[in-house]
mmCIF file of C-alpha atoms in Angstrom:
data_model
loop_
_atom_site.group_PDB
_atom_site.id
_atom_site.type_symbol
_atom_site.label_atom_id
_atom_site.label_comp_id
_atom_site.label_asym_id
_atom_site.label_seq_id
_atom_site.Cartn_x
_atom_site.Cartn_y
_atom_site.Cartn_z
ATOM 1 C CA UNK S 1 -2.627 -2.275 -3.213
ATOM 2 C CA UNK S 2 -0.779 -3.154 -5.517
ATOM 3 C CA UNK S 3 -0.467 -1.907 -2.915
ATOM 4 C CA UNK S 4 0.842 -3.388 1.268
ATOM 5 C CA UNK S 5 2.829 -6.441 0.691
ATOM 6 C CA UNK S 6 4.878 -9.104 2.329
ATOM 7 C CA UNK S 7 8.506 -9.193 1.342
ATOM 8 C CA UNK S 8 10.005 -12.066 -0.606
ATOM 9 C CA UNK S 9 13.458 -11.101 0.653
ATOM 10 C CA UNK S 10 12.915 -9.239 3.871
ATOM 11 C CA UNK S 11 15.491 -7.736 6.205
ATOM 12 C CA UNK S 12 15.909 -8.933 9.752
ATOM 13 C CA UNK S 13 12.754 -7.897 11.573
ATOM 14 C CA UNK S 14 13.316 -4.769 13.688
ATOM 15 C CA UNK S 15 12.788 -5.067 17.411
ATOM 16 C CA UNK S 16 9.121 -4.858 18.262
ATOM 17 C CA UNK S 17 8.048 -5.325 14.635
ATOM 18 C CA UNK S 18 7.125 -8.812 13.511
ATOM 19 C CA UNK S 19 7.783 -10.103 10.012
ATOM 20 C CA UNK S 20 4.680 -10.287 7.749
ATOM 21 C CA UNK S 21 4.054 -14.032 8.008
ATOM 22 C CA UNK S 22 0.400 -14.039 8.914
ATOM 23 C CA UNK S 23 -1.815 -12.994 6.090
ATOM 24 C CA UNK S 24 -4.808 -14.384 4.241
ATOM 25 C CA UNK S 25 -5.595 -13.133 0.754
ATOM 26 C CA UNK S 26 -9.112 -11.728 0.489
ATOM 27 C CA UNK S 27 -10.569 -9.042 -1.760
ATOM 28 C CA UNK S 28 -8.428 -6.496 -3.556
ATOM 29 C CA UNK S 29 -4.664 -6.561 -3.677
ATOM 30 C CA UNK S 30 -3.857 -4.665 -0.492
ATOM 31 C CA UNK S 31 -5.887 -7.180 1.503
ATOM 32 C CA UNK S 32 -4.265 -10.089 -0.318
ATOM 33 C CA UNK S 33 -0.778 -8.734 0.384
ATOM 34 C CA UNK S 34 -1.613 -7.923 4.001
ATOM 35 C CA UNK S 35 -2.708 -11.449 4.921
ATOM 36 C CA UNK S 36 -1.123 -13.466 2.130
ATOM 37 C CA UNK S 37 0.717 -16.271 3.884
ATOM 38 C CA UNK S 38 -1.722 -17.281 6.591
ATOM 39 C CA UNK S 39 -3.002 -20.048 4.313
ATOM 40 C CA UNK S 40 -1.553 -22.246 1.652
ATOM 41 C CA UNK S 41 -5.067 -23.312 0.633
ATOM 42 C CA UNK S 42 -8.158 -21.268 -0.371
ATOM 43 C CA UNK S 43 -10.505 -19.752 2.174
ATOM 44 C CA UNK S 44 -13.258 -21.950 3.496
ATOM 45 C CA UNK S 45 -16.667 -20.861 2.189
ATOM 46 C CA UNK S 46 -18.352 -18.192 4.251
ATOM 47 C CA UNK S 47 -21.153 -19.855 6.236
ATOM 48 C CA UNK S 48 -24.686 -18.981 5.221
ATOM 49 C CA UNK S 49 -26.060 -16.160 7.312
ATOM 50 C CA UNK S 50 -28.291 -17.198 10.219
ATOM 51 C CA UNK S 51 -30.998 -15.137 11.840
ATOM 52 C CA UNK S 52 -28.414 -13.493 14.125
ATOM 53 C CA UNK S 53 -27.024 -10.246 12.701
ATOM 54 C CA UNK S 54 -23.442 -10.401 11.453
ATOM 55 C CA UNK S 55 -20.682 -8.186 12.828
ATOM 56 C CA UNK S 56 -20.873 -6.179 9.610
ATOM 57 C CA UNK S 57 -24.586 -5.629 10.284
ATOM 58 C CA UNK S 58 -23.917 -4.637 13.888
ATOM 59 C CA UNK S 59 -21.230 -2.191 12.795
ATOM 60 C CA UNK S 60 -23.548 -0.658 10.196
ATOM 61 C CA UNK S 61 -26.149 -0.151 12.906
ATOM 62 C CA UNK S 62 -23.554 1.460 15.212
ATOM 63 C CA UNK S 63 -22.557 3.920 12.504
ATOM 64 C CA UNK S 64 -26.181 4.814 11.718
ATOM 65 C CA UNK S 65 -27.201 5.270 15.326
ATOM 66 C CA UNK S 66 -24.093 6.747 16.948
ATOM 67 C CA UNK S 67 -21.675 7.736 14.188
ATOM 68 C CA UNK S 68 -17.955 7.164 14.662
ATOM 69 C CA UNK S 69 -16.059 8.767 17.550
ATOM 70 C CA UNK S 70 -12.853 8.284 19.541
ATOM 71 C CA UNK S 71 -14.664 5.651 21.639
ATOM 72 C CA UNK S 72 -15.776 3.572 18.640
ATOM 73 C CA UNK S 73 -14.049 0.267 17.837
ATOM 74 C CA UNK S 74 -10.732 0.815 16.054
ATOM 75 C CA UNK S 75 -12.021 -0.878 12.907
ATOM 76 C CA UNK S 76 -14.715 1.776 12.506
ATOM 77 C CA UNK S 77 -12.274 4.595 13.208
ATOM 78 C CA UNK S 78 -9.790 3.272 10.619
ATOM 79 C CA UNK S 79 -12.579 2.862 8.070
ATOM 80 C CA UNK S 80 -13.787 6.429 8.620
ATOM 81 C CA UNK S 81 -10.233 7.793 8.444
ATOM 82 C CA UNK S 82 -9.243 6.147 5.167
ATOM 83 C CA UNK S 83 -12.517 7.115 3.489
ATOM 84 C CA UNK S 84 -12.016 10.716 4.599
ATOM 85 C CA UNK S 85 -8.446 10.670 3.284
ATOM 86 C CA UNK S 86 -9.529 9.139 -0.014
ATOM 87 C CA UNK S 87 -11.947 12.004 -0.614
ATOM 88 C CA UNK S 88 -9.302 14.585 0.300
ATOM 89 C CA UNK S 89 -6.606 13.037 -1.912
ATOM 90 C CA UNK S 90 -8.953 12.707 -4.883
ATOM 91 C CA UNK S 91 -10.028 16.360 -4.557
ATOM 92 C CA UNK S 92 -6.428 17.578 -4.455
ATOM 93 C CA UNK S 93 -5.344 15.409 -7.403
ATOM 94 C CA UNK S 94 -8.291 16.665 -9.463
ATOM 95 C CA UNK S 95 -7.063 20.216 -8.838
ATOM 96 C CA UNK S 96 -3.624 19.224 -10.155
ATOM 97 C CA UNK S 97 -4.904 17.389 -13.223
ATOM 98 C CA UNK S 98 -8.049 19.326 -14.096
ATOM 99 C CA UNK S 99 -9.894 16.084 -14.819
ATOM 100 C CA UNK S 100 -12.344 14.045 -12.763
ATOM 101 C CA UNK S 101 -11.903 10.607 -11.241
ATOM 102 C CA UNK S 102 -14.363 7.855 -12.160
ATOM 103 C CA UNK S 103 -15.777 6.420 -8.930
ATOM 104 C CA UNK S 104 -16.666 2.732 -8.843
ATOM 105 C CA UNK S 105 -18.396 1.560 -5.648
ATOM 106 C CA UNK S 106 -18.884 -2.058 -4.678
ATOM 107 C CA UNK S 107 -20.227 -4.132 -1.798
ATOM 108 C CA UNK S 108 -19.248 -7.569 -0.530
ATOM 109 C CA UNK S 109 -22.078 -10.020 0.300
ATOM 110 C CA UNK S 110 -20.281 -11.358 3.389
ATOM 111 C CA UNK S 111 -19.775 -7.798 4.637
ATOM 112 C CA UNK S 112 -17.805 -4.780 3.544
ATOM 113 C CA UNK S 113 -17.548 -2.363 0.669
ATOM 114 C CA UNK S 114 -15.105 -0.274 -1.283
ATOM 115 C CA UNK S 115 -14.627 2.664 -3.603
ATOM 116 C CA UNK S 116 -12.226 2.604 -6.556
ATOM 117 C CA UNK S 117 -11.430 6.072 -7.890
ATOM 118 C CA UNK S 118 -9.578 6.020 -11.215
ATOM 119 C CA UNK S 119 -8.487 8.782 -13.600
ATOM 120 C CA UNK S 120 -7.144 7.806 -17.036
ATOM 121 C CA UNK S 121 -5.630 9.867 -19.861
ATOM 122 C CA UNK S 122 -5.671 13.044 -17.832
ATOM 123 C CA UNK S 123 -3.671 16.197 -18.525
ATOM 124 C CA UNK S 124 -1.163 15.386 -15.776
ATOM 125 C CA UNK S 125 -1.792 11.728 -14.937
ATOM 126 C CA UNK S 126 -1.738 8.991 -17.531
ATOM 127 C CA UNK S 127 -3.367 6.798 -14.896
ATOM 128 C CA UNK S 128 -4.191 7.457 -11.254
ATOM 129 C CA UNK S 129 -6.008 5.179 -8.832
ATOM 130 C CA UNK S 130 -7.067 5.799 -5.218
ATOM 131 C CA UNK S 131 -8.878 2.820 -3.674
ATOM 132 C CA UNK S 132 -10.428 1.992 -0.320
ATOM 133 C CA UNK S 133 -11.560 -1.478 0.680
ATOM 134 C CA UNK S 134 -13.428 -2.757 3.748
ATOM 135 C CA UNK S 135 -13.703 -6.543 4.166
ATOM 136 C CA UNK S 136 -15.433 -8.706 6.800
ATOM 137 C CA UNK S 137 -14.946 -12.470 6.771
ATOM 138 C CA UNK S 138 -14.308 -15.699 8.690
ATOM 139 C CA UNK S 139 -10.933 -17.353 9.308
ATOM 140 C CA UNK S 140 -10.813 -21.173 9.459
ATOM 141 C CA UNK S 141 -8.901 -22.983 12.189
ATOM 142 C CA UNK S 142 -5.761 -23.565 10.096
ATOM 143 C CA UNK S 143 -5.415 -19.823 9.530
ATOM 144 C CA UNK S 144 -5.848 -19.075 13.229
ATOM 145 C CA UNK S 145 -3.087 -21.555 14.101
ATOM 146 C CA UNK S 146 -0.676 -19.841 11.707
ATOM 147 C CA UNK S 147 -1.625 -16.392 12.972
ATOM 148 C CA UNK S 148 -0.679 -17.410 16.526
ATOM 149 C CA UNK S 149 2.992 -17.345 15.468
ATOM 150 C CA UNK S 150 2.793 -13.566 15.736
ATOM 151 C CA UNK S 151 -0.350 -13.084 17.819
ATOM 152 C CA UNK S 152 -0.388 -15.279 20.941
ATOM 153 C CA UNK S 153 -3.640 -13.804 22.243
ATOM 154 C CA UNK S 154 -5.602 -15.902 19.759
ATOM 155 C CA UNK S 155 -7.291 -19.037 21.102
ATOM 156 C CA UNK S 156 -5.882 -22.046 19.198
ATOM 157 C CA UNK S 157 -8.818 -24.275 20.134
ATOM 158 C CA UNK S 158 -11.623 -22.457 18.324
ATOM 159 C CA UNK S 159 -12.788 -23.597 14.893
ATOM 160 C CA UNK S 160 -13.288 -20.182 13.301
ATOM 161 C CA UNK S 161 -12.811 -16.497 13.979
ATOM 162 C CA UNK S 162 -14.273 -13.364 12.468
ATOM 163 C CA UNK S 163 -11.936 -10.855 10.847
ATOM 164 C CA UNK S 164 -11.985 -7.307 9.491
ATOM 165 C CA UNK S 165 -9.557 -5.667 7.066
ATOM 166 C CA UNK S 166 -9.474 -2.067 5.865
ATOM 167 C CA UNK S 167 -7.017 -0.115 3.772
ATOM 168 C CA UNK S 168 -6.353 2.698 1.340
ATOM 169 C CA UNK S 169 -4.032 2.201 -1.626
ATOM 170 C CA UNK S 170 -3.035 4.520 -4.449
ATOM 171 C CA UNK S 171 -0.748 4.578 -7.474
ATOM 172 C CA UNK S 172 -0.156 7.660 -9.658
ATOM 173 C CA UNK S 173 1.506 7.390 -13.092
ATOM 174 C CA UNK S 174 2.124 10.888 -14.559
ATOM 175 C CA UNK S 175 2.228 11.718 -18.271
ATOM 176 C CA UNK S 176 5.491 13.665 -18.080
ATOM 177 C CA UNK S 177 8.636 11.477 -17.866
ATOM 178 C CA UNK S 178 10.188 14.043 -15.525
ATOM 179 C CA UNK S 179 7.423 13.496 -12.951
ATOM 180 C CA UNK S 180 7.727 10.396 -10.741
ATOM 181 C CA UNK S 181 5.252 7.615 -10.139
ATOM 182 C CA UNK S 182 4.214 7.223 -6.509
ATOM 183 C CA UNK S 183 2.641 4.350 -4.560
ATOM 184 C CA UNK S 184 0.992 4.322 -1.130
ATOM 185 C CA UNK S 185 -0.834 1.777 1.023
ATOM 186 C CA UNK S 186 -1.970 1.894 4.651
ATOM 187 C CA UNK S 187 -4.074 -0.851 6.233
ATOM 188 C CA UNK S 188 -5.509 -2.353 9.430
ATOM 189 C CA UNK S 189 -6.426 -5.949 10.290
ATOM 190 C CA UNK S 190 -8.417 -7.231 13.263
ATOM 191 C CA UNK S 191 -9.874 -10.518 14.480
ATOM 192 C CA UNK S 192 -13.053 -10.628 16.564
ATOM 193 C CA UNK S 193 -15.269 -13.054 18.416
ATOM 194 C CA UNK S 194 -18.883 -13.590 17.385
ATOM 195 C CA UNK S 195 -20.036 -10.567 19.355
ATOM 196 C CA UNK S 196 -17.580 -8.258 17.609
ATOM 197 C CA UNK S 197 -15.120 -7.839 20.483
ATOM 198 C CA UNK S 198 -11.593 -7.383 19.142
ATOM 199 C CA UNK S 199 -8.880 -10.015 19.649
ATOM 200 C CA UNK S 200 -5.661 -9.674 17.635
ATOM 201 C CA UNK S 201 -4.953 -6.574 15.516
ATOM 202 C CA UNK S 202 -2.151 -4.940 13.557
ATOM 203 C CA UNK S 203 -1.311 -2.083 11.196
ATOM 204 C CA UNK S 204 0.801 -2.096 8.036
ATOM 205 C CA UNK S 205 1.664 0.155 5.136
ATOM 206 C CA UNK S 206 4.137 2.455 3.483
ATOM 207 C CA UNK S 207 4.837 4.664 0.483
ATOM 208 C CA UNK S 208 7.557 4.813 -2.183
ATOM 209 C CA UNK S 209 8.651 7.033 -5.098
ATOM 210 C CA UNK S 210 9.534 5.757 -8.591
ATOM 211 C CA UNK S 211 11.099 8.381 -10.889
ATOM 212 C CA UNK S 212 12.275 7.825 -14.465
ATOM 213 C CA UNK S 213 14.699 10.749 -14.148
ATOM 214 C CA UNK S 214 16.522 11.546 -10.947
ATOM 215 C CA UNK S 215 16.076 14.911 -9.270
ATOM 216 C CA UNK S 216 17.854 14.518 -5.964
ATOM 217 C CA UNK S 217 15.922 17.363 -4.389
ATOM 218 C CA UNK S 218 12.679 15.459 -5.046
ATOM 219 C CA UNK S 219 13.962 12.284 -3.380
ATOM 220 C CA UNK S 220 15.243 14.325 -0.441
ATOM 221 C CA UNK S 221 11.927 16.163 -0.018
ATOM 222 C CA UNK S 222 9.902 12.949 -0.252
ATOM 223 C CA UNK S 223 12.036 11.105 2.309
ATOM 224 C CA UNK S 224 12.323 14.069 4.660
ATOM 225 C CA UNK S 225 8.541 14.493 4.767
ATOM 226 C CA UNK S 226 8.087 10.812 5.567
ATOM 227 C CA UNK S 227 10.844 10.913 8.188
ATOM 228 C CA UNK S 228 9.198 13.892 9.894
ATOM 229 C CA UNK S 229 5.989 11.862 10.227
ATOM 230 C CA UNK S 230 7.908 8.863 11.596
ATOM 231 C CA UNK S 231 9.958 10.935 14.033
ATOM 232 C CA UNK S 232 6.813 12.188 15.765
ATOM 233 C CA UNK S 233 6.441 8.655 17.126
ATOM 234 C CA UNK S 234 9.781 6.852 17.118
ATOM 235 C CA UNK S 235 13.107 8.036 15.698
ATOM 236 C CA UNK S 236 14.001 4.441 14.869
ATOM 237 C CA UNK S 237 10.981 4.041 12.579
ATOM 238 C CA UNK S 238 12.331 5.824 9.510
ATOM 239 C CA UNK S 239 15.700 4.027 9.187
ATOM 240 C CA UNK S 240 14.126 0.639 9.922
ATOM 241 C CA UNK S 241 11.173 1.039 7.593
ATOM 242 C CA UNK S 242 13.262 2.609 4.825
ATOM 243 C CA UNK S 243 15.598 -0.413 4.851
ATOM 244 C CA UNK S 244 12.561 -2.708 4.739
ATOM 245 C CA UNK S 245 11.208 -0.766 1.768
ATOM 246 C CA UNK S 246 14.526 -0.896 -0.119
ATOM 247 C CA UNK S 247 14.667 -4.669 0.234
ATOM 248 C CA UNK S 248 11.045 -5.298 -0.671
ATOM 249 C CA UNK S 249 10.862 -3.171 -3.825
ATOM 250 C CA UNK S 250 13.819 -4.888 -5.465
ATOM 251 C CA UNK S 251 13.625 -6.678 -8.832
ATOM 252 C CA UNK S 252 15.963 -9.680 -8.463
ATOM 253 C CA UNK S 253 16.039 -10.678 -12.130
ATOM 254 C CA UNK S 254 17.086 -7.119 -13.070
ATOM 255 C CA UNK S 255 19.386 -6.473 -10.134
ATOM 256 C CA UNK S 256 17.801 -3.086 -9.505
ATOM 257 C CA UNK S 257 15.198 -1.398 -7.311
ATOM 258 C CA UNK S 258 11.813 -0.341 -8.627
ATOM 259 C CA UNK S 259 12.373 3.215 -7.430
ATOM 260 C CA UNK S 260 14.155 5.412 -4.895
ATOM 261 C CA UNK S 261 12.354 3.990 -1.877
ATOM 262 C CA UNK S 262 10.307 5.326 0.986
ATOM 263 C CA UNK S 263 9.050 3.289 3.943
ATOM 264 C CA UNK S 264 7.398 -0.120 4.355
ATOM 265 C CA UNK S 265 6.199 -1.852 7.550
ATOM 266 C CA UNK S 266 3.831 -4.603 8.621
ATOM 267 C CA UNK S 267 2.466 -6.403 11.701
ATOM 268 C CA UNK S 268 2.707 -3.386 14.001
ATOM 269 C CA UNK S 269 0.729 -4.530 17.042
ATOM 270 C CA UNK S 270 0.812 -4.338 20.849
ATOM 271 C CA UNK S 271 4.341 -5.767 20.838
ATOM 272 C CA UNK S 272 5.499 -2.513 19.201
ATOM 273 C CA UNK S 273 3.245 0.205 20.686
ATOM 274 C CA UNK S 274 -0.273 0.490 22.038
ATOM 275 C CA UNK S 275 -3.150 0.663 19.571
ATOM 276 C CA UNK S 276 -3.839 4.384 19.932
ATOM 277 C CA UNK S 277 -0.194 5.273 19.363
ATOM 278 C CA UNK S 278 0.047 3.104 16.250
ATOM 279 C CA UNK S 279 -3.199 4.485 14.858
ATOM 280 C CA UNK S 280 -1.816 7.987 15.347
ATOM 281 C CA UNK S 281 1.401 6.948 13.576
ATOM 282 C CA UNK S 282 -0.503 5.592 10.568
ATOM 283 C CA UNK S 283 -2.640 8.735 10.484
ATOM 284 C CA UNK S 284 0.419 10.974 10.393
ATOM 285 C CA UNK S 285 2.025 8.866 7.649
ATOM 286 C CA UNK S 286 -1.057 8.971 5.447
ATOM 287 C CA UNK S 287 -1.607 12.674 6.090
ATOM 288 C CA UNK S 288 2.000 13.285 5.018
ATOM 289 C CA UNK S 289 1.321 11.993 1.497
ATOM 290 C CA UNK S 290 0.008 15.194 -0.083
ATOM 291 C CA UNK S 291 2.797 17.378 1.385
ATOM 292 C CA UNK S 292 5.373 14.807 0.225
ATOM 293 C CA UNK S 293 4.153 14.525 -3.381
ATOM 294 C CA UNK S 294 2.209 17.608 -4.476
ATOM 295 C CA UNK S 295 5.243 19.946 -4.575
ATOM 296 C CA UNK S 296 7.094 17.376 -6.714
ATOM 297 C CA UNK S 297 4.337 16.890 -9.270
ATOM 298 C CA UNK S 298 3.737 20.647 -9.471
ATOM 299 C CA UNK S 299 7.425 21.228 -10.231
ATOM 300 C CA UNK S 300 7.748 18.462 -12.845
ATOM 301 C CA UNK S 301 4.410 18.138 -14.654
ATOM 302 C CA UNK S 302 5.114 20.882 -17.226
ATOM 303 C CA UNK S 303 8.815 20.292 -17.833
ATOM 304 C CA UNK S 304 9.833 19.896 -21.509
ATOM 305 C CA UNK S 305 10.662 16.421 -22.819
ATOM 306 C CA UNK S 306 11.127 14.614 -26.112
ATOM 307 C CA UNK S 307 10.800 11.160 -27.628
ATOM 308 C CA UNK S 308 13.978 9.923 -25.940
ATOM 309 C CA UNK S 309 12.661 10.782 -22.478
ATOM 310 C CA UNK S 310 9.268 9.268 -23.243
ATOM 311 C CA UNK S 311 10.897 6.039 -24.426
ATOM 312 C CA UNK S 312 12.941 5.782 -21.215
ATOM 313 C CA UNK S 313 9.818 6.377 -19.136
ATOM 314 C CA UNK S 314 8.130 3.506 -20.967
ATOM 315 C CA UNK S 315 11.110 1.215 -20.303
ATOM 316 C CA UNK S 316 10.957 2.085 -16.591
ATOM 317 C CA UNK S 317 7.198 1.494 -16.623
ATOM 318 C CA UNK S 318 7.993 -1.974 -17.955
ATOM 319 C CA UNK S 319 10.134 -2.585 -14.871
ATOM 320 C CA UNK S 320 7.225 -1.431 -12.711
ATOM 321 C CA UNK S 321 4.955 -3.986 -14.384
ATOM 322 C CA UNK S 322 7.572 -6.730 -13.971
ATOM 323 C CA UNK S 323 7.803 -6.159 -10.236
ATOM 324 C CA UNK S 324 4.059 -6.012 -9.692
ATOM 325 C CA UNK S 325 3.204 -9.104 -11.734
ATOM 326 C CA UNK S 326 6.268 -11.252 -11.036
ATOM 327 C CA UNK S 327 7.475 -10.397 -7.535
ATOM 328 C CA UNK S 328 4.585 -8.783 -5.665
ATOM 329 C CA UNK S 329 3.034 -11.777 -3.922
ATOM 330 C CA UNK S 330 -0.041 -9.795 -2.974
ATOM 331 C CA UNK S 331 -0.819 -9.135 -6.643
ATOM 332 C CA UNK S 332 -0.213 -12.710 -7.771
ATOM 333 C CA UNK S 333 -2.219 -14.221 -4.925
ATOM 334 C CA UNK S 334 -4.996 -11.705 -5.397
ATOM 335 C CA UNK S 335 -5.312 -12.667 -9.066
ATOM 336 C CA UNK S 336 -5.477 -16.342 -8.069
ATOM 337 C CA UNK S 337 -8.199 -15.762 -5.477
ATOM 338 C CA UNK S 338 -11.696 -16.795 -6.686
ATOM 339 C CA UNK S 339 -14.018 -13.824 -6.948
ATOM 340 C CA UNK S 340 -11.242 -11.237 -6.736
ATOM 341 C CA UNK S 341 -11.877 -7.771 -8.217
ATOM 342 C CA UNK S 342 -9.308 -7.993 -11.002
ATOM 343 C CA UNK S 343 -9.806 -4.386 -12.106
ATOM 344 C CA UNK S 344 -8.965 -3.136 -8.612
ATOM 345 C CA UNK S 345 -5.891 -5.355 -8.416
ATOM 346 C CA UNK S 346 -4.553 -4.229 -11.796
ATOM 347 C CA UNK S 347 -5.307 -0.580 -11.050
ATOM 348 C CA UNK S 348 -1.634 -0.295 -10.066
ATOM 349 C CA UNK S 349 -0.377 -0.893 -13.613
ATOM 350 C CA UNK S 350 0.348 1.975 -16.044
ATOM 351 C CA UNK S 351 -1.650 2.386 -19.245
ATOM 352 C CA UNK S 352 1.496 2.046 -21.378
ATOM 353 C CA UNK S 353 4.912 0.383 -21.058
ATOM 354 C CA UNK S 354 7.672 -0.905 -23.345
ATOM 355 C CA UNK S 355 10.114 -3.791 -23.445
ATOM 356 C CA UNK S 356 12.968 -2.971 -25.836
ATOM 357 C CA UNK S 357 15.272 -5.896 -26.562
ATOM 358 C CA UNK S 358 18.744 -5.499 -24.984
ATOM 359 C CA UNK S 359 18.098 -1.872 -24.088
ATOM 360 C CA UNK S 360 21.056 -0.147 -22.422
ATOM 361 C CA UNK S 361 21.221 3.575 -21.619
ATOM 362 C CA UNK S 362 24.112 5.573 -23.028
ATOM 363 C CA UNK S 363 27.012 5.659 -20.580
ATOM 364 C CA UNK S 364 27.145 8.926 -18.655
ATOM 365 C CA UNK S 365 23.599 9.919 -19.680
ATOM 366 C CA UNK S 366 20.800 10.954 -17.324
ATOM 367 C CA UNK S 367 19.202 7.568 -17.946
ATOM 368 C CA UNK S 368 22.443 5.825 -16.972
ATOM 369 C CA UNK S 369 22.644 7.961 -13.816
ATOM 370 C CA UNK S 370 19.140 6.904 -12.832
ATOM 371 C CA UNK S 371 19.925 3.241 -13.407
ATOM 372 C CA UNK S 372 23.059 3.373 -11.269
ATOM 373 C CA UNK S 373 21.104 4.782 -8.343
ATOM 374 C CA UNK S 374 18.509 2.005 -8.719
ATOM 375 C CA UNK S 375 21.260 -0.611 -8.608
ATOM 376 C CA UNK S 376 22.441 0.638 -5.199
ATOM 377 C CA UNK S 377 19.848 2.212 -2.869
ATOM 378 C CA UNK S 378 20.892 5.618 -1.545
ATOM 379 C CA UNK S 379 20.471 7.318 1.818
ATOM 380 C CA UNK S 380 18.662 10.515 0.855
ATOM 381 C CA UNK S 381 18.690 12.251 4.225
#
């Protein structure tokens, strides 16, 4: 998102957490990364709507008539939560920057909608994007068969199955080279029968920090805030999901990480915890974003810098682009998906970046120090 994202070189799956093998690319990048490998062929066309109302229609009616409460289906609760968080995050970032986000709303004919909030050329952020996406669709039989690898509750003998996907993704690229880029994505996926009753479900997500210049206190604060959210639910979560993040956000052709890490997880379902517990975990992780990042951006946004620092930031932005376009399978599959919202997918990229031939930082410099940390992930807490 992009964005939630299956790993090309993943660590051994932690106990109770399945590897992200069962995804089907639909819609914007976080959806593509969440369900990327369920199919090796394109989605079957969505059947023409009959006289019976679709699940998306039924859900719209539920929301109009009864609102969303703790007894509503999880898909509606996740949708309401991420939209609420999007509004909160955008408001707080506008206070930091002083500018206003452009809001682009869209709807999906087969069911679903989204809001892309983007701020460009701001006082603090060169580019900032905060997106939500809600997608309803139909899985063909081949996808269901592949999903059963991780979700045995699915009936292998049915020809199609309804699905729902929802997520919030954001990427912030500051103007000041001393201020770090940050990425976040949290998502939920569910399959349903024709009446809308849930079958298989899982949560995924994570967040990571990408500085151009290393301030150890920033990395420590960011990781500690995330760990506090994880520890409310399982003390094994942070070390497991941090290791997963370090391995995913690695640029093999450069031999270095994209940033200083965070957490990454996928396929958290009933094999890990019950649905309410996992929803609470995802809520705490997403709610921890503003406390994890706002103090950092406030401390760094007005620091002095010169042309040397700006050039290094642009080189590091180039690495960011390389990872997203070359190694992030969610991005590449999303771009290859017919009808994809390309602008939403490429929201993750910075406005500017540089590729300087044979660029090497001066030995012993702050740039060299940053590079050495990226070549060997650190334990920050």
